[in-house]
CSV table of C-alpha atoms in Angstrom, one decimal:
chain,number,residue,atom,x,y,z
A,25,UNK,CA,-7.1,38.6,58.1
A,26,UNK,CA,-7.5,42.2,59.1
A,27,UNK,CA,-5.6,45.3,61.0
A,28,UNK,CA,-7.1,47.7,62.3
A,29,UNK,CA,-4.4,50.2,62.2
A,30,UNK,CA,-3.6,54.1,63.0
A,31,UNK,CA,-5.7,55.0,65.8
A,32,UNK,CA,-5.2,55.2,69.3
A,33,UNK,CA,-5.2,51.3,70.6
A,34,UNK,CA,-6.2,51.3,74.3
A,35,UNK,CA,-6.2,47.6,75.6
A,36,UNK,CA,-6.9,47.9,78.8
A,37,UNK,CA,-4.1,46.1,79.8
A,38,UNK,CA,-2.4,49.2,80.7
A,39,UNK,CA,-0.7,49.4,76.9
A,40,UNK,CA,-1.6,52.3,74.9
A,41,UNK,CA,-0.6,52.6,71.7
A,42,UNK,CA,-0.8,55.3,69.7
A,43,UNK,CA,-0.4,54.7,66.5
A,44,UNK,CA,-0.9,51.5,67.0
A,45,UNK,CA,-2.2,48.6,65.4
A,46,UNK,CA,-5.1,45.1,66.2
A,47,UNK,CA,-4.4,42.2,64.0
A,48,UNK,CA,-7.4,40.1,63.1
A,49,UNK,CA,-7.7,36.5,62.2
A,50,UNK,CA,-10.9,33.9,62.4
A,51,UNK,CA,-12.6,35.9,65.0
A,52,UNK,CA,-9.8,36.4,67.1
A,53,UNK,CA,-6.7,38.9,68.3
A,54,UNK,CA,-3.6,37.4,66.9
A,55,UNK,CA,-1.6,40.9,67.9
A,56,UNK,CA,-2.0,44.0,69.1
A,57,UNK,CA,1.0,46.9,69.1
A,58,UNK,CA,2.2,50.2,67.7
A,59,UNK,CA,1.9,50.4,63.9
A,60,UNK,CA,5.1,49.2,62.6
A,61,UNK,CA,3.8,47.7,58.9
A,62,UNK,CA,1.2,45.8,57.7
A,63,UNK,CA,1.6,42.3,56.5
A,64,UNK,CA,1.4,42.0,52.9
A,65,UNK,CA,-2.6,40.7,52.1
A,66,UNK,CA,-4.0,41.8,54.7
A,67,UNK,CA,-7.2,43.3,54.6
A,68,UNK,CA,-6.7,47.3,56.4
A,69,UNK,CA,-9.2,49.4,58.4
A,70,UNK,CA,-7.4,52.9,59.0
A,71,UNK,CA,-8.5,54.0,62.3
A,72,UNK,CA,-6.3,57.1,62.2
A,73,UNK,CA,-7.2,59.6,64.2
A,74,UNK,CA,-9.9,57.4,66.0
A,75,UNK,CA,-9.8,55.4,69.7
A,76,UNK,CA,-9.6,51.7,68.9
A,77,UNK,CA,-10.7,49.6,72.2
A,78,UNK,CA,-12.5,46.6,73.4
A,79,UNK,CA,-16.3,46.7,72.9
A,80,UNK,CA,-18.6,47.5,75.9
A,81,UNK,CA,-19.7,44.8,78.8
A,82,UNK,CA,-23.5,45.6,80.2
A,83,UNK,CA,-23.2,43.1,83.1
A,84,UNK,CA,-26.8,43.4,84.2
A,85,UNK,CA,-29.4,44.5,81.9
A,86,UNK,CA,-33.0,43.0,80.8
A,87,UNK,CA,-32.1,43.5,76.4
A,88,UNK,CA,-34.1,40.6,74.5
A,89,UNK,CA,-35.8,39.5,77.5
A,90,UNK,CA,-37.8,43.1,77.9
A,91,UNK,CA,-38.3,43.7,74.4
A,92,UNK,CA,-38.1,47.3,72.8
A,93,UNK,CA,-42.1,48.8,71.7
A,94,UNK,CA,-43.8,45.5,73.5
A,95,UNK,CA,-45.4,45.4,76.4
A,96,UNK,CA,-47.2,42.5,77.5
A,97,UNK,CA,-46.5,40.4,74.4
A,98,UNK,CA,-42.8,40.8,75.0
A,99,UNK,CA,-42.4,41.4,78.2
A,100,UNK,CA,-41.0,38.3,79.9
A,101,UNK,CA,-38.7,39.8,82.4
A,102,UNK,CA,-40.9,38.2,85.7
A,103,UNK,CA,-42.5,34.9,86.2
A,104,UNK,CA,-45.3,36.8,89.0
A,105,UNK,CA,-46.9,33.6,89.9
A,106,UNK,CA,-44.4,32.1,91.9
A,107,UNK,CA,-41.4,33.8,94.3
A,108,UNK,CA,-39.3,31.0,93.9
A,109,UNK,CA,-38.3,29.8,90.6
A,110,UNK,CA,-34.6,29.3,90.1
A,111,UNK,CA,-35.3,27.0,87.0
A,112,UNK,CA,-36.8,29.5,84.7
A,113,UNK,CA,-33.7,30.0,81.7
A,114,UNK,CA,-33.8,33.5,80.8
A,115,UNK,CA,-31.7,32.3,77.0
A,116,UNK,CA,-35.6,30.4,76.4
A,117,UNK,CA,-37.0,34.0,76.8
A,118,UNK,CA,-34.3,36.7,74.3
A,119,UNK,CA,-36.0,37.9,71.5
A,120,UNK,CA,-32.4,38.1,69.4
A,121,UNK,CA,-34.7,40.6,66.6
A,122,UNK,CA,-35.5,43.1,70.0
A,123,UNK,CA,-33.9,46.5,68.9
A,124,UNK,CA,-32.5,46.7,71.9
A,125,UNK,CA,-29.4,44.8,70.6
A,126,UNK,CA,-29.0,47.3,67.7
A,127,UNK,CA,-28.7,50.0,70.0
A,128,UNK,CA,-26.6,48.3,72.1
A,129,UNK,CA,-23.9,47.4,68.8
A,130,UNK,CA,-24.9,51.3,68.0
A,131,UNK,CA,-23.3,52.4,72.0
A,132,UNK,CA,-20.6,49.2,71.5
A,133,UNK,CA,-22.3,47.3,73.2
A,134,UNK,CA,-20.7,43.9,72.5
A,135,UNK,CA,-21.4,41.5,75.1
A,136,UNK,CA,-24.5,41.8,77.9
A,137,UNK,CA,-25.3,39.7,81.1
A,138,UNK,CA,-29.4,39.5,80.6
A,139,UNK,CA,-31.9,38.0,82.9
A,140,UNK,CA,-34.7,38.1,84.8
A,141,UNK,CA,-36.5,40.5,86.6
A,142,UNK,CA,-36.4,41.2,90.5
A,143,UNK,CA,-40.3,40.6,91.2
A,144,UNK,CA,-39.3,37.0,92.8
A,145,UNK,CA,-37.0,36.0,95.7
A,146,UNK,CA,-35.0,33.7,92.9
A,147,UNK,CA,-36.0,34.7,89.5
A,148,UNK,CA,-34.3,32.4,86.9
A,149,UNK,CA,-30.9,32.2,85.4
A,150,UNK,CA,-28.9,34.6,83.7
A,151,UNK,CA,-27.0,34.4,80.3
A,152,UNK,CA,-24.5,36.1,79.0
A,153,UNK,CA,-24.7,37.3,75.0
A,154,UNK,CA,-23.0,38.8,72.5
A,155,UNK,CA,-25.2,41.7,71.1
A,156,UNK,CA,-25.2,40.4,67.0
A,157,UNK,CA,-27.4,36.9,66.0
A,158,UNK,CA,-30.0,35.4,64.7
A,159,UNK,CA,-30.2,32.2,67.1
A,160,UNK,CA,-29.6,33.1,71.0
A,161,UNK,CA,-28.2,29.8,71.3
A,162,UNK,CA,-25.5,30.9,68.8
A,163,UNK,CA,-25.2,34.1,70.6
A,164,UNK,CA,-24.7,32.7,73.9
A,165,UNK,CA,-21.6,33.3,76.0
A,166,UNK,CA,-22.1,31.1,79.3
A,167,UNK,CA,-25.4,29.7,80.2
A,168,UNK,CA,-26.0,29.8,82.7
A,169,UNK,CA,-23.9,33.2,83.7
A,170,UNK,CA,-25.7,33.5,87.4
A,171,UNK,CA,-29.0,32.8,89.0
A,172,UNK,CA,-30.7,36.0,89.6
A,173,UNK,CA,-32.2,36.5,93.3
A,174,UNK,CA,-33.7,39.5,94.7
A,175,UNK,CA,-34.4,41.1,98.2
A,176,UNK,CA,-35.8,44.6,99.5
A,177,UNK,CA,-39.1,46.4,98.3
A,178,UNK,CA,-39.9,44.2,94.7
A,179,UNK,CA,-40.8,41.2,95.9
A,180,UNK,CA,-42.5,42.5,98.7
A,181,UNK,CA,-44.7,44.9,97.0
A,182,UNK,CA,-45.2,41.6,94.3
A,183,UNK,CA,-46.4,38.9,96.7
A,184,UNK,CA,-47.3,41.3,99.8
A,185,UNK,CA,-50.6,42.5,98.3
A,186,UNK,CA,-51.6,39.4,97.7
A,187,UNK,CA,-51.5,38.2,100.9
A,188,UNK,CA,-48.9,35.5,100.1
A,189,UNK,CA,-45.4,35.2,101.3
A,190,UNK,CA,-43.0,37.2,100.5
A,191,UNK,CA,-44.7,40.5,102.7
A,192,UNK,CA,-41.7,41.2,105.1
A,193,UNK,CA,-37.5,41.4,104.6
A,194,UNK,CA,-37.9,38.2,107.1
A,195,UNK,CA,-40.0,36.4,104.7
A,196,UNK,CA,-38.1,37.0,101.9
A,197,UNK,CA,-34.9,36.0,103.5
A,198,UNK,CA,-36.5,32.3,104.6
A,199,UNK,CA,-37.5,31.7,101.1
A,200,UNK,CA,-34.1,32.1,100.0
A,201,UNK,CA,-32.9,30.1,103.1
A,202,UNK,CA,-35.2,27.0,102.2
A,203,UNK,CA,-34.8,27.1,98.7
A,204,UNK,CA,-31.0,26.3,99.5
A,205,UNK,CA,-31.4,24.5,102.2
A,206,UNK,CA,-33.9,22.2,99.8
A,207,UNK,CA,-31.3,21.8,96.8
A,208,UNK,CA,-28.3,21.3,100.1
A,209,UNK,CA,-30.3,17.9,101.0
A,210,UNK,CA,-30.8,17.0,97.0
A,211,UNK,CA,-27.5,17.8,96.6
A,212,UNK,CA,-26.4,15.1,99.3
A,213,UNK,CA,-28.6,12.3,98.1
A,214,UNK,CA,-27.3,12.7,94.4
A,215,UNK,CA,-23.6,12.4,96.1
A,216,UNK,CA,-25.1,9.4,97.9
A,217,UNK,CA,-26.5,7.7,95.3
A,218,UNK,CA,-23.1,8.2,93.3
A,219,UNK,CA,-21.1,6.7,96.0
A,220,UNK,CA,-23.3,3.5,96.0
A,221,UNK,CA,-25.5,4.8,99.4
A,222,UNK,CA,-29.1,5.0,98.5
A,223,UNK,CA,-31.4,5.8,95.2
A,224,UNK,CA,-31.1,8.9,93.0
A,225,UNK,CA,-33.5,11.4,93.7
A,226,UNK,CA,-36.7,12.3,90.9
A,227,UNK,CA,-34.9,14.6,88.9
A,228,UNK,CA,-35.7,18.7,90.1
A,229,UNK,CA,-34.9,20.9,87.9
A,230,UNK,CA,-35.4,23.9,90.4
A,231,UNK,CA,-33.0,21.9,93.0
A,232,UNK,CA,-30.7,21.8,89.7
A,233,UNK,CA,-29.9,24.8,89.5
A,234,UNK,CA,-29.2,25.8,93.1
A,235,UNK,CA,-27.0,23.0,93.0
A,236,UNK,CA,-25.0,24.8,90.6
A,237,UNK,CA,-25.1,27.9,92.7
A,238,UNK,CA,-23.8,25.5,95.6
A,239,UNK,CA,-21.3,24.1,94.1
A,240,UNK,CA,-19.9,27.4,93.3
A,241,UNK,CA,-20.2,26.5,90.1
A,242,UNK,CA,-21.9,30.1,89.3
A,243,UNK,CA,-22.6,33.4,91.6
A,244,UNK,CA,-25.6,34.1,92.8
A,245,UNK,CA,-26.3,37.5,92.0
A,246,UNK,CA,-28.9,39.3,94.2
A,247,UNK,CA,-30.9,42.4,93.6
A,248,UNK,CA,-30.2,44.4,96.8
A,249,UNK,CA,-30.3,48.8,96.9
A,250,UNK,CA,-30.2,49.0,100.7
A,251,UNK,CA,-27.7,48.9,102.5
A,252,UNK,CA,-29.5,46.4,104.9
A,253,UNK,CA,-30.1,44.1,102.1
A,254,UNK,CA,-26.9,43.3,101.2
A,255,UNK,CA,-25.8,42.6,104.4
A,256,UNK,CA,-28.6,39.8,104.6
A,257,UNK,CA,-27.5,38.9,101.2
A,258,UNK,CA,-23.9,38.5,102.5
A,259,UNK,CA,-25.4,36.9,105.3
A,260,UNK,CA,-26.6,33.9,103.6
A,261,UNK,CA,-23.9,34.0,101.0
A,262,UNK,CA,-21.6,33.2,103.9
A,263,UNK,CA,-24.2,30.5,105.8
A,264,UNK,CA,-24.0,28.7,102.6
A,265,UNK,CA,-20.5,29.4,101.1
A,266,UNK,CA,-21.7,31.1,97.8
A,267,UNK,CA,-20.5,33.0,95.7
A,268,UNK,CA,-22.1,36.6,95.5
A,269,UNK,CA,-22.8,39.3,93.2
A,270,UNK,CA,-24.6,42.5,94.2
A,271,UNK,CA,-26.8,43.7,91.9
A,272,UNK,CA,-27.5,47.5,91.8
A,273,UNK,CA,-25.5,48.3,95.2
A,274,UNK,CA,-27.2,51.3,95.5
A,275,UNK,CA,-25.7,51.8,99.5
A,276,UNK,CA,-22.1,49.7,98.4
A,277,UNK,CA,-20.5,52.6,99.8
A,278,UNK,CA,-21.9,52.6,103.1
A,279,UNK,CA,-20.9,48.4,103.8
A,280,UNK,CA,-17.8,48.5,101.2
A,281,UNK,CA,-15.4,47.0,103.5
A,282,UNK,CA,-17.7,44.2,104.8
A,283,UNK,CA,-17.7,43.4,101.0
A,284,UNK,CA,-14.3,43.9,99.8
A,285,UNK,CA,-13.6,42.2,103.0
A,286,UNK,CA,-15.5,39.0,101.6
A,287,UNK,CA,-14.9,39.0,98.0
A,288,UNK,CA,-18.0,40.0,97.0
A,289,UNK,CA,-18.5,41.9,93.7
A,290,UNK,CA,-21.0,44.2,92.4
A,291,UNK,CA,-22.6,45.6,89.4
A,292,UNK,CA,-23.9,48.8,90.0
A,293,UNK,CA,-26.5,51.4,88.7
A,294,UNK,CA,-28.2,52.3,86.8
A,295,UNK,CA,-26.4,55.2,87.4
A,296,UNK,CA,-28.9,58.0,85.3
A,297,UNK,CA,-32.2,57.4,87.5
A,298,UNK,CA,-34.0,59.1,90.4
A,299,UNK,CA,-35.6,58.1,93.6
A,300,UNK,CA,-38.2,56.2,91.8
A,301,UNK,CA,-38.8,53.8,95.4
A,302,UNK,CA,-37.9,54.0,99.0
A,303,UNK,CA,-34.3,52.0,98.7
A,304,UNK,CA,-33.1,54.5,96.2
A,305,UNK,CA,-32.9,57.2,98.9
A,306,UNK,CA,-29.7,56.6,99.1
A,307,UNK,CA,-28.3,56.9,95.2
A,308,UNK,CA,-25.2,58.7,95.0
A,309,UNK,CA,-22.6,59.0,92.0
A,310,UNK,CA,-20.3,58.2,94.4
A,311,UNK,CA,-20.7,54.6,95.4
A,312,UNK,CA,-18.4,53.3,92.4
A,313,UNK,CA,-15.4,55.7,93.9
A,314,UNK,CA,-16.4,54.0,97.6
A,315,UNK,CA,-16.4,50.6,96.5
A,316,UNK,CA,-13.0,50.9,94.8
A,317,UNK,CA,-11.2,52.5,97.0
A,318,UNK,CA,-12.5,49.5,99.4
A,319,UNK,CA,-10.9,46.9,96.9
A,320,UNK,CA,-14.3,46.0,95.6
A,321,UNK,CA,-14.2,44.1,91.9
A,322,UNK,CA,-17.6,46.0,90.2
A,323,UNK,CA,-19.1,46.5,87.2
A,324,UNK,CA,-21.7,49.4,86.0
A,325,UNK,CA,-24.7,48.6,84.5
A,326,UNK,CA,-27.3,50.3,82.8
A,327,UNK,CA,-30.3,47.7,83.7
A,328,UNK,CA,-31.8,48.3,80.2
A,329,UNK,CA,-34.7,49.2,79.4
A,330,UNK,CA,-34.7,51.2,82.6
A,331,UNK,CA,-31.8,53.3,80.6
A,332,UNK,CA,-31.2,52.2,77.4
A,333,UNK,CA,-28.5,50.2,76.7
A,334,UNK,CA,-26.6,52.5,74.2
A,335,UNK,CA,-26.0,55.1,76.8
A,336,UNK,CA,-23.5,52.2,79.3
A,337,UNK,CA,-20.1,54.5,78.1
A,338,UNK,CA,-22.4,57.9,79.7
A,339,UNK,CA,-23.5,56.1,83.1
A,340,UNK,CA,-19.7,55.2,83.4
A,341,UNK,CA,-18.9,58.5,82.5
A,342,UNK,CA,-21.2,60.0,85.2
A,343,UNK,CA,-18.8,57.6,88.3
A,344,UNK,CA,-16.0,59.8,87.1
A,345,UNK,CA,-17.9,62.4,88.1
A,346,UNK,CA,-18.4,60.9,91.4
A,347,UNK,CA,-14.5,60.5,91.5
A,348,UNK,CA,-14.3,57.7,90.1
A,349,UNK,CA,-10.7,57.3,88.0
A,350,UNK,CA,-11.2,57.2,84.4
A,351,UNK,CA,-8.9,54.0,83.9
A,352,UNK,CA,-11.3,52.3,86.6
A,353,UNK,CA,-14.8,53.7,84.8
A,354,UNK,CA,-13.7,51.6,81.5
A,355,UNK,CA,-13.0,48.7,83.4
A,356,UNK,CA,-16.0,48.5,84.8
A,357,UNK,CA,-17.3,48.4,81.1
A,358,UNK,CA,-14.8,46.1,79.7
A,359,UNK,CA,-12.3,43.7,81.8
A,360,UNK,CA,-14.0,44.2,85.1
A,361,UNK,CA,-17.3,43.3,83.6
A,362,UNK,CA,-15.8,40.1,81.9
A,363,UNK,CA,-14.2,39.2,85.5
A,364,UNK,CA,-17.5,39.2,87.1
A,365,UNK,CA,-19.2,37.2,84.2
A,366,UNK,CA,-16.4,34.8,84.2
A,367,UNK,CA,-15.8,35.7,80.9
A,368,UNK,CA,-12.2,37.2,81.1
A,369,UNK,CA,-10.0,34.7,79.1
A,370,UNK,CA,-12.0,35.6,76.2
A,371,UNK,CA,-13.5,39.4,76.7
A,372,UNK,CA,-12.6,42.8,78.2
A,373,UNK,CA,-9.3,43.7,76.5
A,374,UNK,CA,-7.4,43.4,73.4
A,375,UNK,CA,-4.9,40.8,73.7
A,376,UNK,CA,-3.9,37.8,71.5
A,377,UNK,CA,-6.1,34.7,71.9
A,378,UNK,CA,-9.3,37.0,72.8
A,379,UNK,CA,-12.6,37.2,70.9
A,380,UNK,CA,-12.0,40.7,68.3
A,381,UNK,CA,-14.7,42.2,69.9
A,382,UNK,CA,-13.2,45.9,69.3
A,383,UNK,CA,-15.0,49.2,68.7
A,384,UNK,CA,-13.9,52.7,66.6
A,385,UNK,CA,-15.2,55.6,68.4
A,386,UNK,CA,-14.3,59.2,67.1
A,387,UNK,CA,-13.0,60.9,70.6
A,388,UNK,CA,-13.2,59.6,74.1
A,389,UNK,CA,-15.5,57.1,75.2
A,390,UNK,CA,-16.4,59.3,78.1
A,391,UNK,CA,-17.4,62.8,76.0
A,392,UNK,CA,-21.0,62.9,75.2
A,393,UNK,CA,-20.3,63.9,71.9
A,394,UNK,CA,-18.5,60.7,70.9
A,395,UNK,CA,-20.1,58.7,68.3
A,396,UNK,CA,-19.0,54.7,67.9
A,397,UNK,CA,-17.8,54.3,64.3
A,398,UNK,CA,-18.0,50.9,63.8
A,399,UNK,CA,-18.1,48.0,65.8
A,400,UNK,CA,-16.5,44.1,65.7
A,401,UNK,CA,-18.2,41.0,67.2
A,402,UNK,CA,-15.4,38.4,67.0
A,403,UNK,CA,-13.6,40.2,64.0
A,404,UNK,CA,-17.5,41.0,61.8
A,405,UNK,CA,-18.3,44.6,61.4
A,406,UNK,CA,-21.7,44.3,62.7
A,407,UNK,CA,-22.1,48.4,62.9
A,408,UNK,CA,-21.3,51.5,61.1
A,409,UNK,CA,-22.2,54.6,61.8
């Protein structure tokens, strides 16, 4: 057993407790409160004068999948030969060696969403990871955590120039159109066969996993900047009755209603970029702020290895600088990021019966010139600084 004990506990529950005190046991929280004694035999990390919280949720990033140093020989973030390929796994691609995950336990980092890339119209499946392993399939969280889509300039500029479809927004909604329409009609003739009325169909493993995303079963999260492109990706969501996550959201702010109005949620950023393309015109530090003050359920990424992964606390940082409330900046690091994974019975705050996933930082998670002291995956120090 071990207590973490003396430092400032923040749960995110909306109990601080200072001093207070985490009790560990077989990988999990068994109680967290003010410091009142420590049982006899228990093993003691003093934290005093430290911030003791849950570790940090990257909800969309590329870490094992886009290795650190590589390039081509561990690069498999896109699959450019085909724009529809919702059966690709993205766990068959992490690299769990890639340094990426020791920066990532370096920021506290302990849990990440990772995936493929946004060349495609459907890309592959997402998992969700925690950031310490040898074997991914050890690692692994949910598998599959979403199926990644994408519209707007990628795979335009991917298939466009050579002359193959996608070339045009039109084109790239229609692919996602038939690919669901598709996996609807092998959804019905599985149901059929199961209730006695015709054969089972050849086994698809591409219609597979729509099905899942049919079923509701998991989101489908879809690469969209413009604000045009998440309306088409509410669009279909709605003609299909998905569920949807936004990826990036870059203009959330100017259709925040229409998706607070829907449910939708979003994982936005990467918040410490330029106008690198034409759909990042509109980037603004501001869009967290918009989208919850619209009701909107969102995350913050930092799409690693377009900013590195350590660096997820200073893009949250830079919302509250877009007027963004502090409280609501960590929870789009921690509980709101477990929400949208589907993860929060076990991540995202420290209570009893969650994974000790904790980190010790010395100050505020939001100064630059906080350092992470040591971080837990399910009760293991797995960092020290």
């Amino acid at each position: 057993m071990l207590a973490i004990t003396g430092g400032k506990v923040i749960t995110m529950t909306g109990q601080v407790y200072e001093p207070g005190m985490v009790l560990v046991e077989r990988g999990k929280i068994v109680a967290v409160g003010p410091l009142n004694g420590v049982p006899a035999g228990v093993e003691v990390d003093d934290a005093t004068g430290c911030v003791v919280m849950p570790g940090f949720i990257d909800a969309h990033c590329h870490v094992g999948v886009a290795e650190e140093i590589y390039r081509e020989e561990g690069d498999d973030t896109n699959e450019y030969t085909d724009p529809v390929t919702p059966h690709l796994r993205a766990i068959d691609a992490v690299y769990p060696a890639d340094l990426g995950f020791e920066d990532a336990r370096a920021g506290g980092v302990t849990t990440v969403a990772t995936g493929p890339g946004s060349a495609n119209i459907i890309g592959g499946e997402m998992v969700a990871l925690k950031t310490a392993g040898q074997v991914v399939d050890r690692m692994a969280l949910r598998s599959p955590v979403g199926l990644k889509a994408a519209l707007g300039e990628n795979p335009k500029r991917t298939y466009g120039r050579e002359k193959k479809m996608p070339a045009t927004r039109m084109a790239s909604a229609a692919l996602l159109r038939e690919a669901l329409a598709k996996a609807q009609e092998y959804q019905r003739k599985l149901e059929a066969a199961a209730a006695g009325r015709g054969e089972r169909p050849d086994r698809d493993l591409k219609m597979e996993s729509l099905v899942r995303v049919l079923r509701r079963e998991i989101p489908l999260r879809v690469h969209a900047h413009r604000a045009d492109d998440i309306m088409t990706a509410l669009r279909i969501a709605r003609e299909f009755n998905l569920l949807l996550v936004v990826e990036h959201c870059t203009e959330g702010y100017l259709v925040a209603q229409e998706l607070a109005a829907h449910g939708v949620m979003a994982v936005v950023g990467p918040m410490i970029t330029n106008r690198a393309k034409v759909e990042l015109k509109g980037i603004s530090l501001q869009t967290p702020r918009a989208l919850a003050e619209a009701g909107v359920t969102f995350a913050i990424m930092t799409d690693h290895p377009v900013v590195p992964i350590q660096y997820l606390a200073l893009s949250a940082a830079l919302a509250v600088r877009g007027g963004l409330p502090e409280e609501r900046a960590l929870r789009a690091i921690t509980l709101d990021a477990a929400r949208i994974l589907g993860l929060e019975n076990r991540l995202g705050s420290l209570e009893p019966g969650k994974d000790a996933d904790m980190i010790v930082l010395n100050g505020h998670p939001f100064d630059p010139r906080t350092r992470v002291i040591k971080t837990y995956i399910d009760g293991r120090l797995v960092h020290r600084s």
